[in-house]
């Protein structure tokens, strides 16, 4: 367990999520913060064109361009080209990737606090999430189920991927508490990698954690022309990870009429009123809370 | 005092400020809300291209294109063309404008509540602000000092202009309480016009109000290359219209170092951490609170 690890911290995968961009700039000015006993992480500003334009992406969401199909096909726009370039520099995606870990930094306009996004097939990333959660008890584990091959996330080109999503913060600006929470999560993630190399991670066996699994997205209320005609109900706004039961208010039309949640079961919610999802008129994600047990 | 007034409610002057856009859509679906005894207001979606792109503007901030010089010169970009078109439809800017009132709807990421922006030369707009403030006591009067000729705002092409700025809300999304506060302010502004036509506005004589006057903008902390290296200090974040005294924290560098406010006097603050102003790295506006007296 003594090999050097190649670890990359990525920011600006979405160009208008300034927190990650500013954190990368801080790390570049203060590289000692990324050093641990057994390795030294490097940094990546993933979508520099989008960063300079202060937009999420130019042609296509870069964080949807890292499936094997898109990486191995003909690039059809600027983000697909950039994804292939990043894959050459830090991949190639798959078991032979030169990069052990990519930790990708994101923000959300939703009130999701520190959310740690891991894929179900990656139990070491789940260990990392559990370790970070031990240090930051309010953080939440978001348990995604993308097979490696079709996983479109940037961090999927490393052998292990970890996405840190912090909110609420508007696009295009910096808030100190969001910046600092993101930085702390990165520090703990790097500590985990160092402990793991040394064989001294202290996690229970078997592992146990409470995780949130994605069920489906719901659309904003739309009229017959597909135009938005309502928004998240104020009773649900900012209630990420809380329960939503059938019959409770979910939307309010722009006329003030309340719409109730029609669904067969009580669920939890996330990405409530994420600005980036208005392009597809997605209002929120329904989630299922699960108690998970696994062997480390 | 019985003439019909031509009143325009404008939204989407900034394409990513969805509140105004959605409110215009509501009004178009429910035009009775814009009717009063003596007039019926019409609506304008000012920058439809920017609305469809969900960005503030394409080439230039449309709300900086309505000075006489830009309206009468050769249009050099899409927003300057659009400004001239709007001036033909609703102006022409000056005493002979066909439009009596333009009420323009904006949002901010700053915690400015309901802010009513009026120009110092327009005492009838100041009366409107005082009337709206009577109905919405938490609203704030923002007292701008642009001469009519150089005033670059869209609402300056009417004989009287009134800008409603509501926050905090992120760009690109809707929040019910912001939407509803904006709608209420519009309703009161229309009531004021109706009462004014009837000669039955009930305001004290002389008028008295507390207003905030712009002093100057301050930049975010920048490094020698002009890159942002800090942000609003958490003690000042969300403290719009509160006092800031010399020696109090104003910024925090991305390294965690606090910078103190160096200035000869105590001021008030506004537009604290407005996302739209990062393109010029403006962090906040310094304001002076004034007790104003005028004759209605």
XYZ file of C-alpha atoms in Angstrom:
592
model
C 0.000 0.000 0.000
C 2.920 2.407 -0.445
C 2.620 3.490 -4.068
C 2.308 7.173 -4.920
C -1.179 8.160 -5.967
C -2.065 10.499 -8.787
C -4.775 12.775 -7.509
C -6.419 15.647 -9.391
C -8.635 18.373 -7.935
C -10.860 19.803 -10.680
C -12.804 23.070 -10.649
C -14.683 25.040 -13.271
C -16.160 21.968 -14.934
C -19.170 24.276 -14.953
C -17.800 27.695 -15.819
C -20.198 29.768 -13.708
C -19.617 27.803 -10.487
C -16.978 30.179 -9.183
C -16.307 28.480 -5.857
C -14.343 25.627 -7.399
C -12.512 27.975 -9.757
C -11.422 30.250 -6.915
C -10.399 27.267 -4.796
C -8.184 25.970 -7.629
C -6.595 29.432 -7.832
C -5.952 29.359 -4.091
C -4.417 25.882 -4.300
C -2.193 26.932 -7.195
C -0.935 29.883 -5.152
C -0.517 27.659 -2.072
C 0.390 24.190 -3.386
C 1.474 22.929 0.032
C -2.207 22.618 0.929
C -2.436 19.763 -1.573
C 0.580 17.877 -0.176
C 0.234 14.870 2.057
C 2.885 12.421 3.289
C 2.531 10.026 0.372
C 1.379 12.183 -2.539
C 0.821 15.660 -3.867
C -2.413 16.458 -5.689
C -2.488 18.500 -8.868
C -5.190 20.827 -10.145
C -7.312 21.236 -13.254
C -9.497 24.125 -14.441
C -11.698 21.981 -16.608
C -13.625 24.370 -18.854
C -11.540 27.520 -19.160
C -13.577 28.901 -22.067
C -16.793 28.639 -20.048
C -15.022 30.117 -17.015
C -13.974 33.163 -19.011
C -17.533 33.520 -20.343
C -19.016 32.943 -16.867
C -21.464 30.399 -18.235
C -22.070 26.764 -17.393
C -20.842 25.587 -20.818
C -20.575 26.807 -24.390
C -22.081 24.012 -26.511
C -22.860 21.123 -24.169
C -22.548 20.444 -20.440
C -18.917 19.283 -20.096
C -19.894 17.072 -17.165
C -22.071 15.016 -19.532
C -19.237 14.351 -22.039
C -17.197 11.593 -20.371
C -19.079 8.447 -21.358
C -16.880 5.973 -23.239
C -19.011 6.529 -26.338
C -18.407 10.294 -26.401
C -14.734 9.965 -25.487
C -14.079 7.475 -28.283
C -16.313 9.003 -30.974
C -15.750 12.037 -33.157
C -15.956 15.217 -31.077
C -18.878 17.300 -32.290
C -18.501 20.469 -30.238
C -16.097 22.353 -27.982
C -16.966 20.498 -24.786
C -16.670 17.084 -26.424
C -13.211 18.127 -27.708
C -12.213 19.347 -24.274
C -13.435 16.098 -22.703
C -11.262 14.082 -25.070
C -8.285 16.328 -24.306
C -8.803 15.917 -20.551
C -9.119 12.166 -21.074
C -5.749 12.148 -22.897
C -4.122 14.214 -20.146
C -5.595 12.431 -17.120
C -7.204 9.185 -18.338
C -7.716 7.172 -20.343
C -11.020 6.245 -18.784
C -10.925 2.651 -17.550
C -8.862 0.349 -15.371
C -5.570 1.606 -16.850
C -6.220 5.301 -16.096
C -3.063 7.141 -15.040
C -5.125 9.013 -12.419
C -6.195 7.309 -9.215
C -8.591 9.964 -8.018
C -10.380 12.966 -9.486
C -12.193 15.146 -6.978
C -14.462 17.508 -8.911
C -15.827 20.676 -7.272
C -19.350 21.901 -7.958
C -21.939 24.226 -6.490
C -25.725 24.306 -6.615
C -28.362 26.975 -6.092
C -30.270 24.389 -4.028
C -29.945 24.239 -0.250
C -28.023 20.949 -0.331
C -25.205 21.788 2.083
C -22.121 19.650 1.493
C -23.192 16.780 -0.756
C -20.739 13.985 -1.585
C -21.618 12.292 -4.867
C -20.319 8.755 -5.417
C -21.117 5.926 -7.834
C -22.477 2.650 -6.537
C -19.802 0.557 -8.258
C -16.994 2.475 -6.488
C -16.854 1.258 -2.902
C -13.563 3.049 -2.210
C -15.240 6.347 -3.123
C -18.004 5.381 -0.737
C -15.365 4.847 1.949
C -14.057 8.339 1.174
C -17.550 9.783 1.526
C -18.027 8.018 4.859
C -14.676 9.341 6.084
C -15.510 12.923 5.038
C -18.907 12.576 6.669
C -17.221 11.509 9.928
C -15.353 14.838 9.868
C -18.285 16.899 8.559
C -21.379 15.302 10.130
C -23.833 17.536 8.267
C -22.627 16.359 4.872
C -24.824 14.062 2.819
C -23.944 11.062 0.645
C -25.613 11.134 -2.775
C -25.480 7.628 -4.167
C -25.528 7.620 -7.989
C -25.992 4.538 -10.084
C -24.081 5.067 -13.335
C -22.133 2.115 -14.699
C -18.531 3.244 -15.315
C -18.842 2.975 -19.065
C -21.837 5.280 -19.428
C -20.966 7.574 -16.517
C -20.756 11.012 -18.174
C -18.977 12.779 -15.296
C -15.470 14.170 -15.608
C -14.358 12.364 -12.457
C -15.287 9.016 -14.075
C -12.035 8.971 -16.100
C -9.995 8.320 -12.951
C -9.972 4.961 -11.264
C -12.020 6.555 -8.465
C -14.233 9.601 -8.778
C -15.622 11.917 -6.115
C -17.841 14.928 -6.752
C -18.348 17.581 -4.074
C -21.516 19.658 -4.570
C -22.085 22.558 -2.153
C -24.983 24.993 -1.860
C -26.917 27.144 -1.765
C -24.986 29.694 -3.759
C -26.027 31.647 -6.838
C -24.167 31.089 -10.076
C -21.444 33.585 -10.834
C -20.533 34.659 -7.318
C -18.525 33.651 -4.244
C -19.725 33.231 -0.677
C -17.186 32.542 2.030
C -19.080 29.829 3.922
C -19.626 27.850 0.711
C -15.998 28.319 -0.306
C -14.754 27.222 3.107
C -17.039 24.173 3.324
C -15.826 23.064 -0.091
C -12.202 23.532 0.923
C -12.713 21.530 4.134
C -14.296 18.657 2.214
C -11.306 18.589 -0.177
C -8.865 18.581 2.751
C -10.621 15.624 4.365
C -10.776 13.758 1.050
C -7.000 14.174 0.632
C -6.446 13.025 4.207
C -8.477 9.931 3.424
C -6.307 9.086 0.421
C -3.172 9.500 2.538
C -4.545 7.293 5.308
C -5.663 4.735 2.774
C -2.157 4.527 1.244
C -0.781 4.044 4.739
C -3.392 1.402 5.497
C -4.627 3.324 8.508
C -8.109 4.503 7.605
C -10.272 4.114 10.656
C -13.716 3.084 9.440
C -16.089 0.519 10.988
C -16.281 -2.963 9.489
C -18.708 -3.512 7.914
C -19.300 0.085 6.840
C -22.708 1.616 7.428
C -24.080 4.850 6.052
C -27.287 6.647 5.263
C -27.362 7.539 1.580
C -29.778 9.210 -0.823
C -30.564 7.449 -4.082
C -31.992 9.218 -7.092
C -35.495 8.156 -8.181
C -36.568 10.668 -10.840
C -36.739 14.323 -11.772
C -39.975 16.306 -11.882
C -40.719 19.152 -14.270
C -41.840 22.624 -13.326
C -45.496 23.269 -14.174
C -45.688 23.999 -17.913
C -48.450 25.359 -20.134
C -49.577 23.812 -23.409
C -46.724 25.598 -25.219
C -44.109 24.228 -22.852
C -43.627 27.592 -21.115
C -43.009 27.639 -17.373
C -46.135 28.701 -15.532
C -45.145 28.105 -11.921
C -42.357 27.480 -9.482
C -41.393 25.541 -6.361
C -43.937 26.071 -3.595
C -42.507 28.255 -0.815
C -43.185 25.464 1.727
C -40.788 23.216 -0.222
C -38.155 25.797 -1.228
C -34.799 25.202 0.540
C -36.044 21.876 1.989
C -33.471 19.663 0.271
C -33.141 16.169 1.795
C -36.357 16.634 3.753
C -39.432 14.477 3.267
C -42.180 15.182 0.760
C -45.405 13.240 1.208
C -48.360 12.761 -1.127
C -50.810 15.639 -0.756
C -48.224 18.184 0.387
C -47.645 21.434 -1.572
C -45.018 21.037 -4.265
C -45.570 23.836 -6.829
C -47.279 27.191 -6.959
C -48.555 28.530 -10.271
C -47.646 32.112 -11.147
C -51.304 32.899 -10.432
C -50.874 31.751 -6.822
C -52.627 28.392 -7.133
C -50.967 25.607 -5.102
C -50.352 22.181 -6.668
C -50.083 19.137 -4.416
C -47.620 16.274 -4.697
C -49.246 13.297 -6.359
C -47.154 10.201 -5.825
C -47.665 6.768 -4.279
C -45.122 7.196 -1.474
C -43.274 9.609 0.763
C -39.884 10.530 -0.699
C -37.036 12.934 0.004
C -36.090 15.816 -2.291
C -32.860 17.271 -3.674
C -31.781 19.820 -6.294
C -34.848 21.841 -5.337
C -34.853 24.858 -7.692
C -31.417 24.346 -9.240
C -30.982 27.185 -11.745
C -28.922 25.057 -14.135
C -31.822 22.669 -14.656
C -34.297 25.300 -15.914
C -33.075 24.682 -19.482
C -34.925 21.380 -19.259
C -37.534 22.784 -16.843
C -36.514 20.337 -14.132
C -37.794 21.529 -10.780
C -36.375 18.993 -8.326
C -35.171 15.419 -7.867
C -37.046 12.791 -5.898
C -34.746 10.713 -3.723
C -34.993 7.603 -1.587
C -33.150 7.431 1.735
C -31.403 4.114 2.295
C -29.321 2.601 5.020
C -26.399 1.019 3.278
C -23.974 -1.622 4.545
C -20.819 -2.630 2.695
C -17.442 -4.243 3.286
C -14.431 -1.948 3.093
C -56.270 65.470 -14.360
C -58.501 63.116 -16.304
C -56.358 62.153 -19.292
C -55.603 58.521 -20.014
C -52.058 57.547 -19.158
C -49.832 55.295 -21.204
C -48.137 52.951 -18.799
C -45.737 50.137 -19.666
C -44.567 47.327 -17.365
C -41.234 45.973 -18.615
C -39.556 42.685 -17.705
C -36.578 40.792 -19.054
C -34.487 43.910 -19.611
C -31.882 41.575 -18.156
C -32.575 38.187 -19.720
C -31.584 36.039 -16.746
C -33.768 37.880 -14.234
C -36.681 35.485 -14.553
C -38.980 37.076 -11.995
C -39.886 40.005 -14.243
C -40.223 37.761 -17.274
C -42.609 35.404 -15.478
C -44.599 38.315 -14.096
C -45.052 39.737 -17.607
C -46.272 36.297 -18.726
C -48.755 36.247 -15.857
C -49.995 39.736 -16.711
C -50.410 38.815 -20.381
C -52.498 35.808 -19.369
C -54.464 37.932 -16.856
C -54.587 41.443 -18.335
C -57.296 42.591 -15.924
C -54.613 42.842 -13.244
C -53.148 45.789 -15.174
C -56.467 47.654 -15.469
C -57.342 50.569 -13.257
C -60.275 53.011 -13.474
C -58.479 55.493 -15.686
C -55.994 53.439 -17.680
C -54.794 49.988 -18.659
C -51.069 49.224 -18.573
C -49.341 47.294 -21.334
C -46.346 44.977 -21.115
C -42.937 44.672 -22.708
C -40.433 41.818 -22.693
C -37.451 44.001 -23.338
C -34.618 41.675 -24.358
C -36.219 38.552 -25.799
C -32.969 37.242 -27.285
C -31.260 37.397 -23.904
C -34.327 35.842 -22.264
C -34.158 32.874 -24.623
C -30.415 32.533 -23.952
C -30.961 32.979 -20.181
C -28.174 35.547 -20.007
C -28.118 39.144 -18.838
C -27.398 40.431 -22.351
C -25.792 39.347 -25.602
C -23.429 42.198 -26.543
C -23.997 44.993 -24.034
C -26.182 45.564 -20.986
C -29.492 46.753 -22.515
C -30.185 48.838 -19.426
C -27.120 50.958 -20.256
C -28.252 51.744 -23.838
C -30.883 54.469 -23.372
C -28.790 57.627 -23.129
C -29.699 60.174 -25.787
C -26.285 59.726 -27.361
C -26.752 55.959 -27.866
C -30.382 56.295 -28.964
C -29.500 58.883 -31.603
C -26.188 57.436 -32.818
C -25.532 54.465 -35.080
C -26.403 51.201 -33.291
C -23.249 49.135 -32.911
C -24.609 45.911 -31.440
C -27.814 43.985 -30.830
C -28.735 45.711 -27.582
C -28.164 49.183 -29.028
C -30.461 48.226 -31.928
C -33.065 46.908 -29.559
C -32.874 50.079 -27.452
C -33.531 52.202 -30.535
C -36.446 49.958 -31.500
C -37.941 50.238 -28.001
C -37.437 54.006 -28.157
C -39.378 54.117 -31.444
C -42.177 51.980 -30.016
C -42.479 53.631 -26.599
C -40.483 56.900 -26.700
C -39.042 58.985 -28.067
C -37.025 59.817 -24.993
C -37.783 63.358 -23.867
C -40.700 65.602 -22.989
C -42.744 64.432 -25.989
C -42.546 60.714 -25.138
C -45.768 58.862 -25.932
C -45.348 56.891 -22.698
C -46.098 58.458 -19.342
C -44.636 55.724 -17.170
C -42.327 52.772 -17.614
C -42.044 50.494 -14.611
C -39.086 48.173 -15.172
C -38.730 44.938 -13.176
C -35.343 43.708 -11.990
C -33.861 41.302 -9.478
C -30.560 41.186 -7.635
C -28.548 38.471 -5.917
C -27.995 40.961 -3.082
C -30.226 40.980 -0.008
C -31.854 44.294 -0.951
C -35.496 43.389 -0.363
C -37.860 45.579 -2.390
C -35.806 48.512 -3.671
C -37.498 51.361 -5.534
C -35.075 53.162 -7.840
C -35.923 56.723 -8.857
C -34.028 59.611 -10.420
C -33.562 62.836 -8.497
C -34.984 65.016 -11.275
C -38.281 63.074 -11.275
C -40.243 64.163 -8.229
C -43.416 62.399 -9.392
C -41.481 59.094 -9.430
C -40.350 59.960 -5.919
C -44.007 60.426 -4.970
C -44.703 56.977 -6.424
C -41.874 55.489 -4.372
C -43.194 57.120 -1.206
C -46.686 55.789 -1.942
C -45.405 52.240 -2.532
C -43.335 52.496 0.641
C -46.475 53.467 2.590
C -48.014 50.164 1.449
C -44.802 48.118 1.777
C -42.985 49.616 4.775
C -39.902 47.422 4.365
C -39.189 48.735 0.883
C -36.276 51.083 0.331
C -35.924 54.174 -1.882
C -32.744 54.209 -3.937
C -32.159 57.754 -5.086
C -30.160 57.894 -8.321
C -28.693 61.043 -9.777
C -28.653 60.657 -13.556
C -29.648 63.672 -15.635
C -32.413 62.611 -18.048
C -30.221 63.008 -21.093
C -27.443 60.674 -19.944
C -29.677 58.295 -17.972
C -28.978 54.916 -19.634
C -31.974 53.063 -18.146
C -34.809 51.736 -20.272
C -37.398 53.452 -18.079
C -35.793 56.825 -18.880
C -37.523 56.984 -22.285
C -40.903 57.526 -20.613
C -41.828 60.828 -19.059
C -41.499 59.118 -15.664
C -39.405 56.068 -14.901
C -39.579 53.644 -11.984
C -37.324 50.638 -11.482
C -38.240 47.886 -9.031
C -35.253 45.799 -7.898
C -35.978 42.809 -5.636
C -33.631 40.336 -3.965
C -32.003 38.151 -2.970
C -32.607 35.711 -5.770
C -30.103 33.860 -7.936
C -30.040 34.544 -11.646
C -31.967 32.108 -13.797
C -34.558 30.925 -11.285
C -37.863 31.832 -9.653
C -38.675 32.125 -5.970
C -42.243 32.726 -4.941
C -41.627 35.352 -2.250
C -39.522 37.445 -4.640
C -42.109 37.054 -7.400
C -44.931 38.036 -5.071
C -43.117 41.049 -3.603
C -42.405 42.286 -7.118
C -46.024 41.817 -8.124
C -47.266 43.696 -5.045
C -44.940 46.619 -5.769
C -46.279 46.803 -9.354
C -49.873 46.732 -8.109
C -49.227 49.624 -5.712
C -47.401 51.597 -8.402
C -50.413 51.227 -10.729
C -52.741 52.259 -7.916
C -50.621 55.360 -7.416
C -50.952 56.333 -11.089
C -54.701 55.869 -10.910
C -54.981 57.971 -7.747
C -52.737 60.596 -9.250
C -54.959 60.897 -12.341
C -57.944 61.278 -10.047
C -56.099 63.862 -7.952
C -56.618 61.830 -4.822
C -53.149 60.636 -3.850
C -52.869 60.897 -0.102
C -49.291 61.932 0.658
C -48.088 64.412 3.299
C -47.161 67.944 2.228
C -44.294 68.513 2.158
C -43.207 64.951 1.428
C -40.567 63.381 3.632
C -38.655 60.169 3.051
C -35.490 58.386 3.971
C -33.529 57.623 0.800
C -30.208 56.015 -0.062
C -27.872 57.884 -2.387
C -25.082 56.211 -4.289
C -21.527 57.287 -3.365
C -19.231 54.858 -5.175
C -18.557 51.221 -6.009
C -15.699 49.227 -4.519
C -13.821 46.455 -6.277
C -13.310 42.947 -5.007
C -9.731 42.302 -3.873
C -7.629 41.706 -6.998
C -4.109 40.396 -7.512
C -1.459 42.054 -9.682
C -2.951 40.366 -12.781
C -6.434 41.669 -12.052
C -7.693 38.242 -10.929
C -10.173 38.067 -8.056
C -8.431 36.919 -4.885
C -11.139 37.386 -2.292
C -14.796 37.948 -1.622
C -17.255 39.795 0.619
C -16.507 39.129 4.285
C -19.148 36.879 5.842
C -19.889 39.566 8.463
C -20.973 41.905 5.638
C -22.687 39.385 3.338
C -26.474 39.957 3.147
C -26.190 43.219 5.139
C -27.519 45.499 2.413
C -28.615 48.940 3.667
C -26.869 48.385 6.991
C -24.012 50.538 8.238
C -20.366 49.870 7.482
C -17.853 51.776 9.609
C -14.125 52.313 9.143
C -12.178 49.395 10.628
C -14.968 46.828 10.174
C -14.420 43.667 8.096
C -15.287 44.177 4.448
C -13.455 41.468 2.449
C -11.890 38.096 3.087
C -9.073 36.873 0.858
C -9.368 33.335 -0.488
C -6.577 32.479 1.980
C -8.820 33.503 4.898
C -7.205 36.859 5.652
C -9.688 39.582 6.629
C -9.457 43.066 5.098
C -10.884 46.031 6.989
C -12.881 48.928 5.583
C -10.650 51.949 5.110
C -12.742 55.033 4.590
C -13.137 58.407 6.291
C -16.756 57.914 7.374
C -19.476 55.429 8.245
C -21.617 54.602 5.209
C -24.387 52.205 4.259
C -23.987 49.424 1.699
C -26.030 48.048 -1.191
C -25.584 45.599 -4.077
C -23.429 43.512 -1.751
C -22.180 40.586 -3.866
C -24.331 41.175 -6.939
C -23.376 38.431 -9.417
C -23.939 40.663 -12.449
C -21.198 43.034 -11.319
C -18.413 40.431 -11.224
C -17.635 41.189 -14.874
C -16.189 44.456 -13.618
C -15.185 42.947 -10.254
C -17.478 45.309 -8.370
C -18.110 43.987 -4.885
C -20.603 46.456 -3.413
C -21.896 50.020 -3.526
C -21.334 52.555 -0.779
C -24.450 54.578 -0.042
C -25.368 57.606 2.027
C -28.653 57.667 3.920
C -30.460 60.977 3.617
C -33.666 62.412 4.940
C -35.271 64.089 1.987
C -38.024 66.706 1.923
C -39.782 67.826 -1.246
C -42.993 69.438 -2.424
C -45.438 67.153 -4.224
